[in-house]
PDB file of C-alpha atoms in Angstrom:
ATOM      1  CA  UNK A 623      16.895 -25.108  64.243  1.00  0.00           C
ATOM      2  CA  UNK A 624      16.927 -24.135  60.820  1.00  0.00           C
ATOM      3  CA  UNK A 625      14.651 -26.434  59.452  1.00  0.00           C
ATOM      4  CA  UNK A 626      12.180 -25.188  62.122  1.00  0.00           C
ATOM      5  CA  UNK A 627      12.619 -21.836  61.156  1.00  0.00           C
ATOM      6  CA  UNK A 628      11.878 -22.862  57.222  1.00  0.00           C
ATOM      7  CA  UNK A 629       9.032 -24.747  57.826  1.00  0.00           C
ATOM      8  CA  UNK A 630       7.919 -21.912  60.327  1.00  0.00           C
ATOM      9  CA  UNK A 631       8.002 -19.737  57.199  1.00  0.00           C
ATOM     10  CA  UNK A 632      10.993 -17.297  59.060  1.00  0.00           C
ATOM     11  CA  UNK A 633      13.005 -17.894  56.242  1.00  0.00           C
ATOM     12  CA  UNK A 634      12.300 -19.156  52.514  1.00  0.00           C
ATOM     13  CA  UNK A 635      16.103 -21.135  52.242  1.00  0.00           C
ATOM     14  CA  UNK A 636      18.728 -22.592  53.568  1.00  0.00           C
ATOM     15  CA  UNK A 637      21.990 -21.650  51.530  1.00  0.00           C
ATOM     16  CA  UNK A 638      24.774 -21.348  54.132  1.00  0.00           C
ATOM     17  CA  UNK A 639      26.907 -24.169  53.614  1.00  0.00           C
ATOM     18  CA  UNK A 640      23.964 -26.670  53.714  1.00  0.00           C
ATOM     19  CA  UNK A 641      24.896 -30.014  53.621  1.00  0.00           C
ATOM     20  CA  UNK A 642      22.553 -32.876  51.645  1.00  0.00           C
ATOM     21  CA  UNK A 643      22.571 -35.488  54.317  1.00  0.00           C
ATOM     22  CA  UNK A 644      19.606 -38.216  54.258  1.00  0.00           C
ATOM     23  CA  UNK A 645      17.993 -37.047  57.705  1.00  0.00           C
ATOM     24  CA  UNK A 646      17.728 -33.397  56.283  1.00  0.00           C
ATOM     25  CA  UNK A 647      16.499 -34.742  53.021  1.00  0.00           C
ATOM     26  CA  UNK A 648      13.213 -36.355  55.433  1.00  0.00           C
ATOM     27  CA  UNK A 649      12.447 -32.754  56.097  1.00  0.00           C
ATOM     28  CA  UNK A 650      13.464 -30.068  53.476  1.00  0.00           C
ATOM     29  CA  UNK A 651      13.680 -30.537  49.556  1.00  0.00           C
ATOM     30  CA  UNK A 652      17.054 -29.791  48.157  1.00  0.00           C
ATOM     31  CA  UNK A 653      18.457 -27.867  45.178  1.00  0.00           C
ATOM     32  CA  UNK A 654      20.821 -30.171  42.731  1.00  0.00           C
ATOM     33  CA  UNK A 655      23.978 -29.972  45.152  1.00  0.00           C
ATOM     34  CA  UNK A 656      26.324 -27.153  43.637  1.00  0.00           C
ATOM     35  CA  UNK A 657      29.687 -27.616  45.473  1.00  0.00           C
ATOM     36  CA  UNK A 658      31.344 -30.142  47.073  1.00  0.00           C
ATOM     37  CA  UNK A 659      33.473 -30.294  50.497  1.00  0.00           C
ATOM     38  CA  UNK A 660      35.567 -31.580  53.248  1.00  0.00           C
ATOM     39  CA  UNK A 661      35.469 -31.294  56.537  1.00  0.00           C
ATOM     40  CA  UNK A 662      39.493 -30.319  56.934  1.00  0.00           C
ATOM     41  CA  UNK A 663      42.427 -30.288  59.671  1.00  0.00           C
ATOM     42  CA  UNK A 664      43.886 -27.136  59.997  1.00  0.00           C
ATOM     43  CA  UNK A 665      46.878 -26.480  62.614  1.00  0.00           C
ATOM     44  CA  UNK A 666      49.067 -23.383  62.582  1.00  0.00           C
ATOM     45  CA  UNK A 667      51.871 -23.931  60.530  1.00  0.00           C
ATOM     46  CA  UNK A 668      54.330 -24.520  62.843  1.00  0.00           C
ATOM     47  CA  UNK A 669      52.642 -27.352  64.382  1.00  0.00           C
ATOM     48  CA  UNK A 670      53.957 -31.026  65.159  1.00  0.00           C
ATOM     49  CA  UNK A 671      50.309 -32.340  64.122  1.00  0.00           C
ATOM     50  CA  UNK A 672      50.447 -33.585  60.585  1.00  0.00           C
ATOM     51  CA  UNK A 673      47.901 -36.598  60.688  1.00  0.00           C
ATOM     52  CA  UNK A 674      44.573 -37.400  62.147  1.00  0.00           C
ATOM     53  CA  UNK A 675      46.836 -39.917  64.307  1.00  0.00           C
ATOM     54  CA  UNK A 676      48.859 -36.685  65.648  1.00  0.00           C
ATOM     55  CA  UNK A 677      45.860 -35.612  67.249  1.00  0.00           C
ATOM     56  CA  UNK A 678      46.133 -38.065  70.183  1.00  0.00           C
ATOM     57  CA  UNK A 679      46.066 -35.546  73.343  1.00  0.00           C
ATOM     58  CA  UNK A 680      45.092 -32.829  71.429  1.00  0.00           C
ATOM     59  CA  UNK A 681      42.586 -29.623  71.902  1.00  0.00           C
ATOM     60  CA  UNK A 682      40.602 -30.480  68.808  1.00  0.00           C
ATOM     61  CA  UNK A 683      38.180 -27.827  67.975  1.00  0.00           C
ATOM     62  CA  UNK A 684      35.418 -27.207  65.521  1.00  0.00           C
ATOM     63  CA  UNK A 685      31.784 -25.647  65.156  1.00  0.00           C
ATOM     64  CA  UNK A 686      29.222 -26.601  67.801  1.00  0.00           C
ATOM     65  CA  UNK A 687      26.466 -28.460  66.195  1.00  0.00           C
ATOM     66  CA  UNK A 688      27.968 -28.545  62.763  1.00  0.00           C
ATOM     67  CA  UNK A 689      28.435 -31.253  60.086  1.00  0.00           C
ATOM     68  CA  UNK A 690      32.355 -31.108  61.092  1.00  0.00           C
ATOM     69  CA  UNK A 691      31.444 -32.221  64.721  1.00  0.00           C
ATOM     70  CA  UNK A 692      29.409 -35.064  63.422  1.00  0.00           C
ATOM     71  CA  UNK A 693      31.395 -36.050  61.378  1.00  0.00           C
ATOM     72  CA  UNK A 694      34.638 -36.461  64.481  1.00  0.00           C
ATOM     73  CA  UNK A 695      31.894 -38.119  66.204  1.00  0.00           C
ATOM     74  CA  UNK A 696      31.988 -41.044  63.354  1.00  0.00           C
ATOM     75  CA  UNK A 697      35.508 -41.978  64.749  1.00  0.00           C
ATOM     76  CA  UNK A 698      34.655 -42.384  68.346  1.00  0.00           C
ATOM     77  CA  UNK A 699      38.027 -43.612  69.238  1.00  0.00           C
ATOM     78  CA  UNK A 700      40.021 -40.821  68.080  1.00  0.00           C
ATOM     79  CA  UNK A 701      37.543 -38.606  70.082  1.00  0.00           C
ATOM     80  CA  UNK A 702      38.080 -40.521  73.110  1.00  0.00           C
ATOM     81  CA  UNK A 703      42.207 -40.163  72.738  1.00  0.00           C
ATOM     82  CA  UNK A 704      41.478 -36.181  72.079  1.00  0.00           C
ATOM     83  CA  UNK A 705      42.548 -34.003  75.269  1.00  0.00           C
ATOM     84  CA  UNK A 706      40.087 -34.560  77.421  1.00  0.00           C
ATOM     85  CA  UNK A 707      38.449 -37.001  75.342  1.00  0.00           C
ATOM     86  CA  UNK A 708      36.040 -34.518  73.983  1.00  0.00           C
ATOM     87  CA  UNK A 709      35.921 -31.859  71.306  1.00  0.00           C
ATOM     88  CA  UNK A 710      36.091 -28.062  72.011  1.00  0.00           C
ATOM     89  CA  UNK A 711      33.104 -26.361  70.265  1.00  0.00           C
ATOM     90  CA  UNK A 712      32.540 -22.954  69.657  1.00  0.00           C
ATOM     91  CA  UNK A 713      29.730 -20.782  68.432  1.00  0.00           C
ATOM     92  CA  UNK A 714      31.046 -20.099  65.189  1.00  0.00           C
ATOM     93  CA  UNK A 715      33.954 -21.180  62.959  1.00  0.00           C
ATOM     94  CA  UNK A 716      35.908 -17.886  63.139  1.00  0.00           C
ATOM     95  CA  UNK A 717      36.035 -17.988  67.015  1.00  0.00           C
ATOM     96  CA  UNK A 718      36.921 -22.042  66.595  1.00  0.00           C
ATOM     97  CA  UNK A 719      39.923 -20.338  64.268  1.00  0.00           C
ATOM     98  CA  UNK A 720      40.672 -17.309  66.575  1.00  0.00           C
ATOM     99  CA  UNK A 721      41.352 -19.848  69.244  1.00  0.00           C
ATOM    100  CA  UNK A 722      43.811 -21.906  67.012  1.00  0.00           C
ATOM    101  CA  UNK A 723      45.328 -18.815  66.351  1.00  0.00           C
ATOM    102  CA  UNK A 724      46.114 -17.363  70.133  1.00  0.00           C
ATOM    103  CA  UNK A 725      47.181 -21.174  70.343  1.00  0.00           C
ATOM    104  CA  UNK A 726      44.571 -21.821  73.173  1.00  0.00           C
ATOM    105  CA  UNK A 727      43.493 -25.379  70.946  1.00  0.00           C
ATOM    106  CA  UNK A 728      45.462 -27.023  68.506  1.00  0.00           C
ATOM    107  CA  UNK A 729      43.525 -27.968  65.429  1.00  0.00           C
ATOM    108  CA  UNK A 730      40.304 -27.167  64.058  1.00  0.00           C
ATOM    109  CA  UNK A 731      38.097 -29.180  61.763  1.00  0.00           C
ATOM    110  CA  UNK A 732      35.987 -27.196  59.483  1.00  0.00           C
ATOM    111  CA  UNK A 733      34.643 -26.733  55.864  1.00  0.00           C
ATOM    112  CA  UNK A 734      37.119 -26.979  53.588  1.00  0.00           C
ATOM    113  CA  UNK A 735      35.797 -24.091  51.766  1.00  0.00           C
ATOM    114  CA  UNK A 736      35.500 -22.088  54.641  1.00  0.00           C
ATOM    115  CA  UNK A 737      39.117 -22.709  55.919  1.00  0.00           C
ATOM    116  CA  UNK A 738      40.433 -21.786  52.393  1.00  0.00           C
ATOM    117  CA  UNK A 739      38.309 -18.703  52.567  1.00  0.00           C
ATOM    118  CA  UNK A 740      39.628 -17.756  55.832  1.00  0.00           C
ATOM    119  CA  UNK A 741      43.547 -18.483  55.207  1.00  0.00           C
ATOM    120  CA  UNK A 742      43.311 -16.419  51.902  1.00  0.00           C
ATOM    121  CA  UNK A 743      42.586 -14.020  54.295  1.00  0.00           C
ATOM    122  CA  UNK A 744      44.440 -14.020  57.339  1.00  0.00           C
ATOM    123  CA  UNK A 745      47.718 -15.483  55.523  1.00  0.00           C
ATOM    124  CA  UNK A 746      48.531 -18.847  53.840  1.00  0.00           C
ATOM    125  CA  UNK A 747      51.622 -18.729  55.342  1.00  0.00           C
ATOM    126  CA  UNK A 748      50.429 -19.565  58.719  1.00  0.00           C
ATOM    127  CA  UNK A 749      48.158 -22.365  58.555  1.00  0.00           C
ATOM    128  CA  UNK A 750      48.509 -25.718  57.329  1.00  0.00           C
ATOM    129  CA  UNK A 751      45.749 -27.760  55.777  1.00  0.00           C
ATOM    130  CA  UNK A 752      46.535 -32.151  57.045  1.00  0.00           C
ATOM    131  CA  UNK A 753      45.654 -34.584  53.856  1.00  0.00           C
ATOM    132  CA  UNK A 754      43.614 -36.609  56.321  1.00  0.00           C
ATOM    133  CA  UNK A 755      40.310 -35.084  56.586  1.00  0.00           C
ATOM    134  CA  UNK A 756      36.818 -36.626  58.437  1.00  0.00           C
ATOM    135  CA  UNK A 757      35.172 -37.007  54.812  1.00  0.00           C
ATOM    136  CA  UNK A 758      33.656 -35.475  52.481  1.00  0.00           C
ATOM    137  CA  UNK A 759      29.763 -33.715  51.710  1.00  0.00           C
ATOM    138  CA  UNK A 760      27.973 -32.176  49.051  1.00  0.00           C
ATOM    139  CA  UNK A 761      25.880 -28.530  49.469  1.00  0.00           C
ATOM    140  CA  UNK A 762      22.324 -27.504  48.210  1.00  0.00           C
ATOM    141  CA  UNK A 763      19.533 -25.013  49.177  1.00  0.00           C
ATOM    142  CA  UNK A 764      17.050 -26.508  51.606  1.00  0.00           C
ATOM    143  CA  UNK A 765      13.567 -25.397  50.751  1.00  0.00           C
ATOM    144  CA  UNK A 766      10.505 -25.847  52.190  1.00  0.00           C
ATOM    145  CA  UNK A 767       8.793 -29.320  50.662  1.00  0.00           C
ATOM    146  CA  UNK A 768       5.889 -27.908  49.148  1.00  0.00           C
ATOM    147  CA  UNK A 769       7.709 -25.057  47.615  1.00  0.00           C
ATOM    148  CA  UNK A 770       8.211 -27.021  43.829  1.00  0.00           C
ATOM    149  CA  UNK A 771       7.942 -23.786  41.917  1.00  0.00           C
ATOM    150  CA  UNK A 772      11.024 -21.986  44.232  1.00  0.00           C
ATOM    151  CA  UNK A 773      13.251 -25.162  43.996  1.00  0.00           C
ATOM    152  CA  UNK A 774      12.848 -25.444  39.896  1.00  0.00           C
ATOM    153  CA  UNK A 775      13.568 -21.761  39.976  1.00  0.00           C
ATOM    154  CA  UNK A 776      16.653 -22.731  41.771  1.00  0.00           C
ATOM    155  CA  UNK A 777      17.780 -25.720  39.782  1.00  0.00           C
ATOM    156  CA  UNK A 778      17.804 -23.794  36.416  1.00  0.00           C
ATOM    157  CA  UNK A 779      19.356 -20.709  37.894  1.00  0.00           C
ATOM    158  CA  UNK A 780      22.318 -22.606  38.962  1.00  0.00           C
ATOM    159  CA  UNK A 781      22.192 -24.675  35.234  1.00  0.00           C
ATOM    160  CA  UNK A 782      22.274 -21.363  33.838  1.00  0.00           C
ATOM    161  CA  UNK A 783      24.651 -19.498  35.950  1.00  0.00           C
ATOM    162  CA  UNK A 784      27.006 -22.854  35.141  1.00  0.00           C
ATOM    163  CA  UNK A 785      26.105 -22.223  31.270  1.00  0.00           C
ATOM    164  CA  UNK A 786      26.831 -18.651  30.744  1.00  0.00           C
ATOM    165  CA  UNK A 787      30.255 -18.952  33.258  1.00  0.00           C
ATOM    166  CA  UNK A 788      28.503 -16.980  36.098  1.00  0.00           C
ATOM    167  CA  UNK A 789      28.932 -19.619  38.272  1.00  0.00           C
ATOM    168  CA  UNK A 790      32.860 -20.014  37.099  1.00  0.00           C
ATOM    169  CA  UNK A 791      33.144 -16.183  37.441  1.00  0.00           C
ATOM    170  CA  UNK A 792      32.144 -16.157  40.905  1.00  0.00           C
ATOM    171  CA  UNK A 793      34.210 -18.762  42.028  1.00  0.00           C
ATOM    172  CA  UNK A 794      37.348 -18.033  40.493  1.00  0.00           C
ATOM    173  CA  UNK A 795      36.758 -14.482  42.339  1.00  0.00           C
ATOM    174  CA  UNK A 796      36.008 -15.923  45.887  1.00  0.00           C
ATOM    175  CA  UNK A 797      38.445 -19.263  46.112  1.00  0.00           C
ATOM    176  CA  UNK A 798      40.668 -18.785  43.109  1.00  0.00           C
ATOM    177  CA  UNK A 799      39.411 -21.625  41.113  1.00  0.00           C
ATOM    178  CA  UNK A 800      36.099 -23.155  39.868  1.00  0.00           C
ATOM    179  CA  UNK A 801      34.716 -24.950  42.850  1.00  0.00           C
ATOM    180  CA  UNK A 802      30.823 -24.669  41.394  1.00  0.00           C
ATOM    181  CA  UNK A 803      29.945 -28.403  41.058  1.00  0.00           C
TER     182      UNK A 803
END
């Protein structure tokens, strides 16, 4: 969908959390990536889950068409010993999360950056983040193919930001740390 809408000329980019993945790169030209990511556990912090093996009968829930569901999908078996033998998938990552939180699933797998984002918010103190995760990715922009000019603009923005410590300043404000690959 997104893709069709950039080559469609609705939109000029694709920023949000893009992942570089080899079947994207066949239809959009990408940015250097500028972050790194993981597509993280996260149970409430009470929880007996504490390993991808824990999640045997459980509601496992994550984004509906998002790199975190293809990425369970790489471990078939797991899926299959899942409640239900499926994952629950939401519209968005916040209503995957306010599900975990009224306790109607029992783990979500998300963007690491995105679950850090949202505990910062709602409270450290109830969530826990597992070690095992389903892997790791790396962001860019997507931009249209022909659009050479707009992705060189891009490329030495982010060198420059990275330069001058824009790029530092931002994340330290947003995550607490320098995150800006």
């Amino acid at each position: 969908m997104k893709e069709s809408e950039l080559n469609s000329k609705k939109i000029d980019l694709i920023w949000n959390g893009y992942t570089i993945t080899d079947e994207r790169k066949e239809k959009v030209a990408f940015t250097r990536p500028y972050l790194d990511n993981r597509q993280v556990i996260i149970t409430l912090a009470d929880s007996k889950i504490n390993s991808k093996a824990d999640l045997k009968g459980a509601k496992v829930g994550a984004q509906n068409q998002s790199s975190a569901v293809d990425a369970i999908n790489k471990e078939a078996d797991l899926v299959k010993s899942f409640k239900d033998g499926k994952i629950y998938t939401f519209e968005t990552n916040n209503d995957a999360l306010m599900d975990l939180e009224a306790k109607r699933i029992d783990a979500v797998v998300a963007d690491e950056i995105l679950v850090r984002y949202y505990i910062n918010k709602k409270g450290a103190d109830k969530y826990k983040i597992l070690k095992d995760d389903f892997g790791s990715e790396t962001y860019g922009v997507g931009v249209r193919k022909e659009d050479t000019d707009l992705l060189e603009k891009l490329n030495k923005t982010f060198d420059e930001m990275k330069k001058d410590g824009t790029a530092k300043a931002i994340s330290e404000k947003w995550f607490g740390e320098d995150i800006f690959k």
